[in-house]
Coordinates of C-alpha atoms in Angstrom, one line a residue:
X1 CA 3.3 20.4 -4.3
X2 CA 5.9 21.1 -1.5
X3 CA 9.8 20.7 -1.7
X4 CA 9.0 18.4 0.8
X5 CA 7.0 15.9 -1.3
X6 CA 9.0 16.5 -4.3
X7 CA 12.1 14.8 -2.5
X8 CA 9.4 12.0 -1.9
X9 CA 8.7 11.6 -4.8
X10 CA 12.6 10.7 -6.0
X11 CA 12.7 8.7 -2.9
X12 CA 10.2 6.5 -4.3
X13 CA 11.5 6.7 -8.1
X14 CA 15.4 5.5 -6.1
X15 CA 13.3 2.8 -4.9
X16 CA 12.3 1.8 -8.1
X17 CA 15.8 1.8 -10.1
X18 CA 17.4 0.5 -6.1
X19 CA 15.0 -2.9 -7.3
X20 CA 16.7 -3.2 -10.9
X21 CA 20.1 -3.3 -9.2
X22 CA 19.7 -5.5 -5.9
X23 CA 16.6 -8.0 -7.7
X24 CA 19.1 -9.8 -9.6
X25 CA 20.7 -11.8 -6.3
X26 CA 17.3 -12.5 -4.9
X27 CA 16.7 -14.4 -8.1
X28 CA 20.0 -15.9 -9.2
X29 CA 19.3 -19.3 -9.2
X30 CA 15.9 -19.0 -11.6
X31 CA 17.7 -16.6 -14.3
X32 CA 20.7 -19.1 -13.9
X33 CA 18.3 -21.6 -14.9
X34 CA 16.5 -20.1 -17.7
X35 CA 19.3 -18.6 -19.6
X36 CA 21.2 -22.1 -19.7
X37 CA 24.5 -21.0 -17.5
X38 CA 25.7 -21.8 -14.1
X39 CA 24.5 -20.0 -10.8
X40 CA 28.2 -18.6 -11.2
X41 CA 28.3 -17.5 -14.4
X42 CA 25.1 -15.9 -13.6
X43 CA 26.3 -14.1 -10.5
X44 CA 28.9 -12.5 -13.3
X45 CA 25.7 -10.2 -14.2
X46 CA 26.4 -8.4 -10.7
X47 CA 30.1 -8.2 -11.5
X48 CA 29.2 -6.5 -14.5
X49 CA 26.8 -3.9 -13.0
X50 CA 29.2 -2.7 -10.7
X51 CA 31.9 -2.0 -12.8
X52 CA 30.1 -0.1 -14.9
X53 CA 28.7 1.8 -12.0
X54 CA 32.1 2.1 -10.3
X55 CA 33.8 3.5 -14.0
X56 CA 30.7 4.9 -16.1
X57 CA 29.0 7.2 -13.6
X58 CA 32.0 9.9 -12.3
X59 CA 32.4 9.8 -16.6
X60 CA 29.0 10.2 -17.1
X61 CA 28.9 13.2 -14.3
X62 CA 31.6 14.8 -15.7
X63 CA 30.4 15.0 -18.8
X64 CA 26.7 15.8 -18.1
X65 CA 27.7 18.1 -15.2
X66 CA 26.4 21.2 -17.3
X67 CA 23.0 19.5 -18.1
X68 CA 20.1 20.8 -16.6
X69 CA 19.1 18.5 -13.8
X70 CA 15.7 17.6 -14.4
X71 CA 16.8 16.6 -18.0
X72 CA 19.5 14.6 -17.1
X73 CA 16.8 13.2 -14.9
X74 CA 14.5 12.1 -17.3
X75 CA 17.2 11.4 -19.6
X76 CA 18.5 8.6 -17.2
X77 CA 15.0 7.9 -16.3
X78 CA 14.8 7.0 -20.3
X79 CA 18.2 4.8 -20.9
X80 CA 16.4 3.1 -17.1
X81 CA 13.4 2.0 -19.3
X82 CA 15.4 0.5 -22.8
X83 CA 17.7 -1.3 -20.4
X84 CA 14.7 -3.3 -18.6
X85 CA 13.4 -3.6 -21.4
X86 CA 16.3 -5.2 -23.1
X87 CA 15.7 -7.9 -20.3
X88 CA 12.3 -8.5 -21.7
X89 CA 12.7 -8.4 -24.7
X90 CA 16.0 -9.8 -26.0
X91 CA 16.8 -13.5 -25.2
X92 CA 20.8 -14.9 -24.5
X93 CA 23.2 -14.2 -21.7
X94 CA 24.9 -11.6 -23.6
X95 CA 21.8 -10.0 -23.9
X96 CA 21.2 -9.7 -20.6
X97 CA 24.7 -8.5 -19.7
X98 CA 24.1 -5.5 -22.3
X99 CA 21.1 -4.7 -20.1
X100 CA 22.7 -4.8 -16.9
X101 CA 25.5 -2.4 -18.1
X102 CA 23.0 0.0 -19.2
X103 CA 20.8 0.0 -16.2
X104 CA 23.9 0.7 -14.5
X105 CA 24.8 3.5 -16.3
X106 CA 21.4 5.2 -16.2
X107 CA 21.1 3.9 -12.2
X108 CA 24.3 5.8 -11.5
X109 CA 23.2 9.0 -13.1
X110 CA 20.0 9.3 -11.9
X111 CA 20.7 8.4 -7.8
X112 CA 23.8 11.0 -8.0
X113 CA 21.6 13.6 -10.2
X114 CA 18.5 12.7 -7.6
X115 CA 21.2 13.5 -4.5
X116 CA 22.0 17.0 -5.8
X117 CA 18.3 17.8 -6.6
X118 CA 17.2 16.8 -3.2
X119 CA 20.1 18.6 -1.8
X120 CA 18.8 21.7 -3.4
X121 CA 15.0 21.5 -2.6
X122 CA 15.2 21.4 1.2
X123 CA 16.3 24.2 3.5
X124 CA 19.7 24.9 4.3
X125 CA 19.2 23.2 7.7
X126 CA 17.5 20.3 6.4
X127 CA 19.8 18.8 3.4
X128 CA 21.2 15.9 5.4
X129 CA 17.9 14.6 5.9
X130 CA 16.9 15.2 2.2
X131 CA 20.1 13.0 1.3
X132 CA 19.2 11.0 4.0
X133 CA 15.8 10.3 2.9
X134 CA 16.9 9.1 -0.9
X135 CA 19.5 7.1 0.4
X136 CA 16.1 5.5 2.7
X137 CA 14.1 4.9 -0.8
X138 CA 17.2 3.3 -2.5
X139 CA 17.9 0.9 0.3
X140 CA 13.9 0.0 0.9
X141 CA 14.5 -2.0 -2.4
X142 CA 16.4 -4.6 0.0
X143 CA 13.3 -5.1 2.3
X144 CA 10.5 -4.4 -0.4
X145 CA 11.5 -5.0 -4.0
X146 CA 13.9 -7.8 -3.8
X147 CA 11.8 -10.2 -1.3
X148 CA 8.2 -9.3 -3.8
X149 CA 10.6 -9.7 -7.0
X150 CA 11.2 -13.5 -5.5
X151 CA 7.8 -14.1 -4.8
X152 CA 6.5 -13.0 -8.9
X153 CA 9.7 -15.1 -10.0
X154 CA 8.3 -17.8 -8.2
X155 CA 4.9 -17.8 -9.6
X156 CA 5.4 -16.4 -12.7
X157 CA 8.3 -15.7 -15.6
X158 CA 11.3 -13.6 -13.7
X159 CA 11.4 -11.3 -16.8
X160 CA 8.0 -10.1 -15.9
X161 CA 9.9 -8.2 -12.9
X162 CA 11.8 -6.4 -15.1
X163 CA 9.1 -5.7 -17.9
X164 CA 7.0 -4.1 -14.7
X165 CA 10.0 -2.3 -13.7
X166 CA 10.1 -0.3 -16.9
X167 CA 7.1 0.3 -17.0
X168 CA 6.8 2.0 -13.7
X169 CA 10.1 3.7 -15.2
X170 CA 7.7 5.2 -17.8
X171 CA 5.2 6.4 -15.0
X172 CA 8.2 7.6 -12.9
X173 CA 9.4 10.0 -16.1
X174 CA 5.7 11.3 -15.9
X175 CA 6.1 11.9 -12.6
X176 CA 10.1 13.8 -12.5
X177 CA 8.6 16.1 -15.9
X178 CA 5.5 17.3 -13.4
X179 CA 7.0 17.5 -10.4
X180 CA 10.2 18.5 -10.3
X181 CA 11.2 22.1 -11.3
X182 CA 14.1 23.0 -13.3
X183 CA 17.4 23.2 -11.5
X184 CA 20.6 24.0 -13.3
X185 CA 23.8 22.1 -13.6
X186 CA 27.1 22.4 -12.3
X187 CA 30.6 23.2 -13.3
X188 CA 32.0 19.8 -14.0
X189 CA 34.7 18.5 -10.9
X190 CA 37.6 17.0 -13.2
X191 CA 38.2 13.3 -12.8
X192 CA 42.0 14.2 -12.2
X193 CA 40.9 16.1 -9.0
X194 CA 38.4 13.2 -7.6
X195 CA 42.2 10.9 -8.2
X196 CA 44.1 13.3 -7.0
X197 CA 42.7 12.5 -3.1
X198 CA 43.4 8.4 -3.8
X199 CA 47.1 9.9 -3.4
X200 CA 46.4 10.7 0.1
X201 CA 47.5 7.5 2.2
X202 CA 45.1 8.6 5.0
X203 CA 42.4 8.5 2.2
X204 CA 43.6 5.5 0.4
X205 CA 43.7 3.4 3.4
X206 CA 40.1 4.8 4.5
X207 CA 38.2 3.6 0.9
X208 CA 40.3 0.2 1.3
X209 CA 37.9 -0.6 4.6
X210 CA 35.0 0.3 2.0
X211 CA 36.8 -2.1 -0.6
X212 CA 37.1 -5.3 1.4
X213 CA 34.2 -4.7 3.2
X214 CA 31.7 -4.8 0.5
X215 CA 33.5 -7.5 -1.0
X216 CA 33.3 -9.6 2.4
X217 CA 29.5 -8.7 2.5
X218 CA 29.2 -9.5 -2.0
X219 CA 30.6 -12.7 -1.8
X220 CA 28.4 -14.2 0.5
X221 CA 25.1 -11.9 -0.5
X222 CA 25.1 -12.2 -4.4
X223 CA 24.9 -16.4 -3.7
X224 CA 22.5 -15.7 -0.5
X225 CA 19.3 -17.4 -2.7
X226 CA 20.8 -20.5 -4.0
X227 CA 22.6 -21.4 -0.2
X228 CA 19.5 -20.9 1.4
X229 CA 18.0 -23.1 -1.3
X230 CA 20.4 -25.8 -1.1
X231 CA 22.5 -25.4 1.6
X232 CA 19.8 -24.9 4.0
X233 CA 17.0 -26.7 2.1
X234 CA 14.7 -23.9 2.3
X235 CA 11.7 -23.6 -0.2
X236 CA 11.3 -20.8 -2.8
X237 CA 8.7 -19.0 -0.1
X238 CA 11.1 -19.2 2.7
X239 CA 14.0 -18.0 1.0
X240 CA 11.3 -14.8 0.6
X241 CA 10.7 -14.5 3.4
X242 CA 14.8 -14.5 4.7
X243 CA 15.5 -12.2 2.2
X244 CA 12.4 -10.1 3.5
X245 CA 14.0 -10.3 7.3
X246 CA 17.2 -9.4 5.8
X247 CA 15.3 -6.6 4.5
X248 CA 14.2 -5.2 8.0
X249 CA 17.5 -6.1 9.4
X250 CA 19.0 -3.5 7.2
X251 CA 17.1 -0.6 8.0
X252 CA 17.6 -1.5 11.7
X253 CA 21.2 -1.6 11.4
X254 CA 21.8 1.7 9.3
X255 CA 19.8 3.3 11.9
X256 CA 21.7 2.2 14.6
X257 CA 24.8 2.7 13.1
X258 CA 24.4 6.4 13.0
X259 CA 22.8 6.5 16.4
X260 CA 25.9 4.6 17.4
X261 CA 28.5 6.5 15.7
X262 CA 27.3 10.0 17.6
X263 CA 27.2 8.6 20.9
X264 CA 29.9 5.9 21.1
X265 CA 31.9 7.7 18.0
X266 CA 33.7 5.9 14.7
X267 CA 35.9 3.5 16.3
X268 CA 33.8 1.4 18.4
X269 CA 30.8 1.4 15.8
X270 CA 33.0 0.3 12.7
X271 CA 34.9 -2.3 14.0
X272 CA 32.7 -3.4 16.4
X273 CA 30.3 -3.6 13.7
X274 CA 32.6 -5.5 11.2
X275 CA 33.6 -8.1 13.6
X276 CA 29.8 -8.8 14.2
X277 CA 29.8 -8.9 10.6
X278 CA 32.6 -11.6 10.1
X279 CA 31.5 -13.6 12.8
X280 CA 27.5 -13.7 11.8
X281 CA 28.7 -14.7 8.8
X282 CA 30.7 -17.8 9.7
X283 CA 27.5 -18.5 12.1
X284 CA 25.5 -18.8 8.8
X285 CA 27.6 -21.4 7.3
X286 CA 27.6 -23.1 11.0
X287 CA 23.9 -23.2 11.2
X288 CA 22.8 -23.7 7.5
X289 CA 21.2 -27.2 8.6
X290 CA 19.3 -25.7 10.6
X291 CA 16.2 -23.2 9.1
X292 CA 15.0 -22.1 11.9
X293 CA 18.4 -20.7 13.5
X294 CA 19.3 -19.5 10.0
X295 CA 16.6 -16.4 10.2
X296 CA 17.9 -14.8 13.2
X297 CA 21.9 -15.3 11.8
X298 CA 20.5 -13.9 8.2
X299 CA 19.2 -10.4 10.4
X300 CA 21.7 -10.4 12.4
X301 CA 24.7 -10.8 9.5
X302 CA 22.2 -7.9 7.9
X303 CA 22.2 -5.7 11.2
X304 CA 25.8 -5.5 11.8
X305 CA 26.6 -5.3 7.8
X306 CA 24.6 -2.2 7.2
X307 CA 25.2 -0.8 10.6
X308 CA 28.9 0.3 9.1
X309 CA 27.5 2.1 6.0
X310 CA 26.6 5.6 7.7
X311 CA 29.5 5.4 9.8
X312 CA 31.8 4.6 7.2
X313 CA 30.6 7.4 5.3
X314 CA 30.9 9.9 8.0
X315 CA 34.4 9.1 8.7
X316 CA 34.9 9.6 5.0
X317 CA 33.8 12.9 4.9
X318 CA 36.0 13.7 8.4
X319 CA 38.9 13.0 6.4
X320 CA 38.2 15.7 4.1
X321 CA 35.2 18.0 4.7
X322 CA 36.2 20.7 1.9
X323 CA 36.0 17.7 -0.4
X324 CA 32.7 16.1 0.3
X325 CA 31.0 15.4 -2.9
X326 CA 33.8 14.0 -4.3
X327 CA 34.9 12.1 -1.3
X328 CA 30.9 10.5 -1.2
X329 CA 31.8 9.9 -5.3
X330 CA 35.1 7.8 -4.7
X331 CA 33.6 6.3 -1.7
X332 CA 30.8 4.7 -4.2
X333 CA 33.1 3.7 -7.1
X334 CA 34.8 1.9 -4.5
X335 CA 32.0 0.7 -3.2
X336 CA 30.6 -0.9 -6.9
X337 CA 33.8 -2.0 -7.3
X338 CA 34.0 -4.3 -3.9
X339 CA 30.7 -5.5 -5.4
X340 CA 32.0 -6.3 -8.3
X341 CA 35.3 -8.2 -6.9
X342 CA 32.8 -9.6 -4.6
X343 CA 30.8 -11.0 -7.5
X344 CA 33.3 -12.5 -9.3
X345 CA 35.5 -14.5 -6.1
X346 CA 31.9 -15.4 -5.1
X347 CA 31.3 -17.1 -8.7
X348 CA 35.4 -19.1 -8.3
X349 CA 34.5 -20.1 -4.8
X350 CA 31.0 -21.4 -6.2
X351 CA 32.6 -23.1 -9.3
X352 CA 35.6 -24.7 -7.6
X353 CA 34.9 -25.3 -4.3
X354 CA 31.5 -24.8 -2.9
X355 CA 28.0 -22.9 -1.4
X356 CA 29.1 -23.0 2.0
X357 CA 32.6 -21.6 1.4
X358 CA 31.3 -18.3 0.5
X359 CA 30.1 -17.1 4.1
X360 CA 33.8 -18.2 5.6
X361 CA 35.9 -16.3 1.9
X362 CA 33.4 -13.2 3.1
X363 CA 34.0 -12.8 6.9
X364 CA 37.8 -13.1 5.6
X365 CA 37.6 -10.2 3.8
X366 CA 35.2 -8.3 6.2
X367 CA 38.1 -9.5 8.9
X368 CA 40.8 -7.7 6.8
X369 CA 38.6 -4.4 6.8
X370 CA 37.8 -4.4 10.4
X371 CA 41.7 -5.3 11.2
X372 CA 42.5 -2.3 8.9
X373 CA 40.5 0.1 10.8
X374 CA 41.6 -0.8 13.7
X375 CA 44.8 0.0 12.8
X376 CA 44.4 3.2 10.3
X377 CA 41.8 4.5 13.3
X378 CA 44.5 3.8 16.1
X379 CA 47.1 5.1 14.1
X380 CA 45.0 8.4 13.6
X381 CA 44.2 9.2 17.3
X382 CA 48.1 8.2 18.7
X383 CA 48.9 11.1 16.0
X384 CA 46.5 13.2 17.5
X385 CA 47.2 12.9 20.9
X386 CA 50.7 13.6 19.9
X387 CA 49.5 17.0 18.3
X388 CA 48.1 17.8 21.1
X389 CA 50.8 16.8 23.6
X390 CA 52.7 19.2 21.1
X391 CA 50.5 22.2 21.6
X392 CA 50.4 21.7 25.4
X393 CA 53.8 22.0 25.5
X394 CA 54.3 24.9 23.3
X395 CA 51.7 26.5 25.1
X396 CA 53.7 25.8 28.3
X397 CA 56.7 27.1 26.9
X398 CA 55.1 30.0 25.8
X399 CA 53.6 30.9 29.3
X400 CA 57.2 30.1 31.2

């Protein structure tokens, strides 16, 4: 089998352990429902995943960085299948919290161990495409796994989601062991040295955009199924098939947002981007009456929300390009963390006031991101055509 397949092939396993995390929102309302707690107290579950994403993995890194990579793999791959099948298996809210926190601990490994690996079986020349086309198999599980994961809830017990989950997990071990060759571990990057950039202000500032954001784009997302089933009426087949257009709007958006970002640069394509976000998502709470506008809004709140991820990430690594991996590393604790804030201020909203409040609390936070870049990215380029008014100068001095 080529390098080439082989990064496939953990394309398709990010796909898989992508579901486990996203599946959750697309079926709030029924685990809500089963368990005996409200649709806010089940968002909580999403909180809790991303915390332990955000703090367990750069722990877990550190201290497996020696590991041999395909063990750590499979080793993931492992603590993947007893966390789905905690979900199965063990009954209670609590329960289902332990499970979450484990399949976040093993989905944090393995897509950071899978990024290396990938890195590492292409060419020199083609590594940004390797990452690129994991990063492709996560986010499928948006268009693919969640929509399919609320269709089987629908017909059937939503636990069976998971119980098929881990048992594809079991497949997907089979397949790492026989496919993927060894590839040896790395001197471990100390967690005092991933902080010591947060001290940066130009940095700071930067992951701050990623914080509110995500948060902006949580609140509103990890409620998405029960407002489109009560806010806009929908029935359980056409909130699957919104989530399944949200899907498609994804893909189309992170596409474009790197097409953007080379040809129109950073600037225009992330704050542009976020404003269409803030506004498509007060359009949703505007047109919620009405099902048939809601579709369009849904992709286009999608489009312009994902359009900002590969930009984002490339201004990231601009800011410090001898620091890359653990710039990408910060950028996605920051990232689970947004989630998780998102989560929870989603689940108050919810609570205390209502359904419909959540799209106008998320464009607010998206608002203070895209305001924030506007001013950290103006700030940035006055500074730099002052350098370079500087050099001319000097350089005119020089020559007189």
């Amino acid at each position: 089998m080529s390098n080439a397949w082989k990064i496939y092939m953990l394309a398709i396993v990010s796909f898989l352990v992508g579901t486990s995390e996203f599946i959750i929102a697309g079926i709030l309302d029924q685990v809500a429902k089963d368990i005996g707690v409200s649709v806010s107290a089940a968002g909580q579950l999403i909180t809790v995943f991303s915390l332990a994403y955000a703090f367990g993995t750069p722990i877990l890194m550190a201290v497996t960085a020696r590991i041999e990579r395909r063990k750590l793999l499979l080793y993931s791959l492992g603590l993947f299948v007893i966390g789905n099948g905690m979900a199965v298996a063990l009954p209670g809210f609590e329960a289902l919290i332990g499970s979450r926190i484990i399949l976040a601990l093993s989905t944090g490994v393995f897509v950071v161990t899978a990024l290396t690996v990938a890195s590492k079986l292409a060419p020199a020349d083609k590594q940004g495409s390797a990452i690129a086309t994991l990063v492709m198999g996560f986010s499928t599980a948006l268009i693919i796994g969640v929509p399919i994961g609320r269709v089987i809830a629908s017909f059937y017990d939503w636990k069976l989601i998971f119980g098929g989950i881990g048992l594809l997990g079991l497949l997907a071990i089979l397949v790492i062991y026989y496919t993927i060759p060894h590839t040896e571990g790395e001197a471990p990057v100390p967690l005092r040295k991933q902080i010591a950039l947060l001290k940066e202000p130009r940095i700071a500032v930067a992951l701050s955009i990623t914080f509110f954001w995500i948060a902006g784009y949580s609140i509103a997302y990890t409620y998405i199924s029960p407002f489109l089933l009560n806010v806009s009426a929908m029935s359980g087949e056409g909130v699957s098939a919104g989530l399944f257009a949200f899907g498609i709007a994804s893909l189309i958006g992170s596409k474009f947002g790197g097409y953007s970002t080379d040809k129109w640069g950073v600037p225009r394509t992330l704050i542009g981007g976020m404003l269409f976000h803030a506004i498509s998502l007060i359009l949703l709470s505007l047109v919620a009456p009405f099902p048939a506008i809601v579709f369009p809004v849904l992709m286009l709140w999608s489009f312009s929300a994902w359009s900002s991820g590969p930009t984002q990430q490339y201004h990231l690594l601009t800011l410090a390009p001898e620091a890359s991996g653990i710039m990408l590393s910060l950028n996605s604790s920051v990232l689970q963390l947004a989630m998780a804030a998102g989560a929870g201020i989603g689940g108050v909203v919810v609570e205390h006031a209502s359904l419909t409040s959540i799209t106008w609390i998320g464009a607010a936070g998206v608002t203070v991101a895209a305001a924030t870049a506007a001013a950290s990215l103006g700030l940035s380029r006055t500074r730099r055509l002052a350098e370079e008014r500087r050099l001319q100068q000097q350089a005119k001095a020089g020559v007189s």
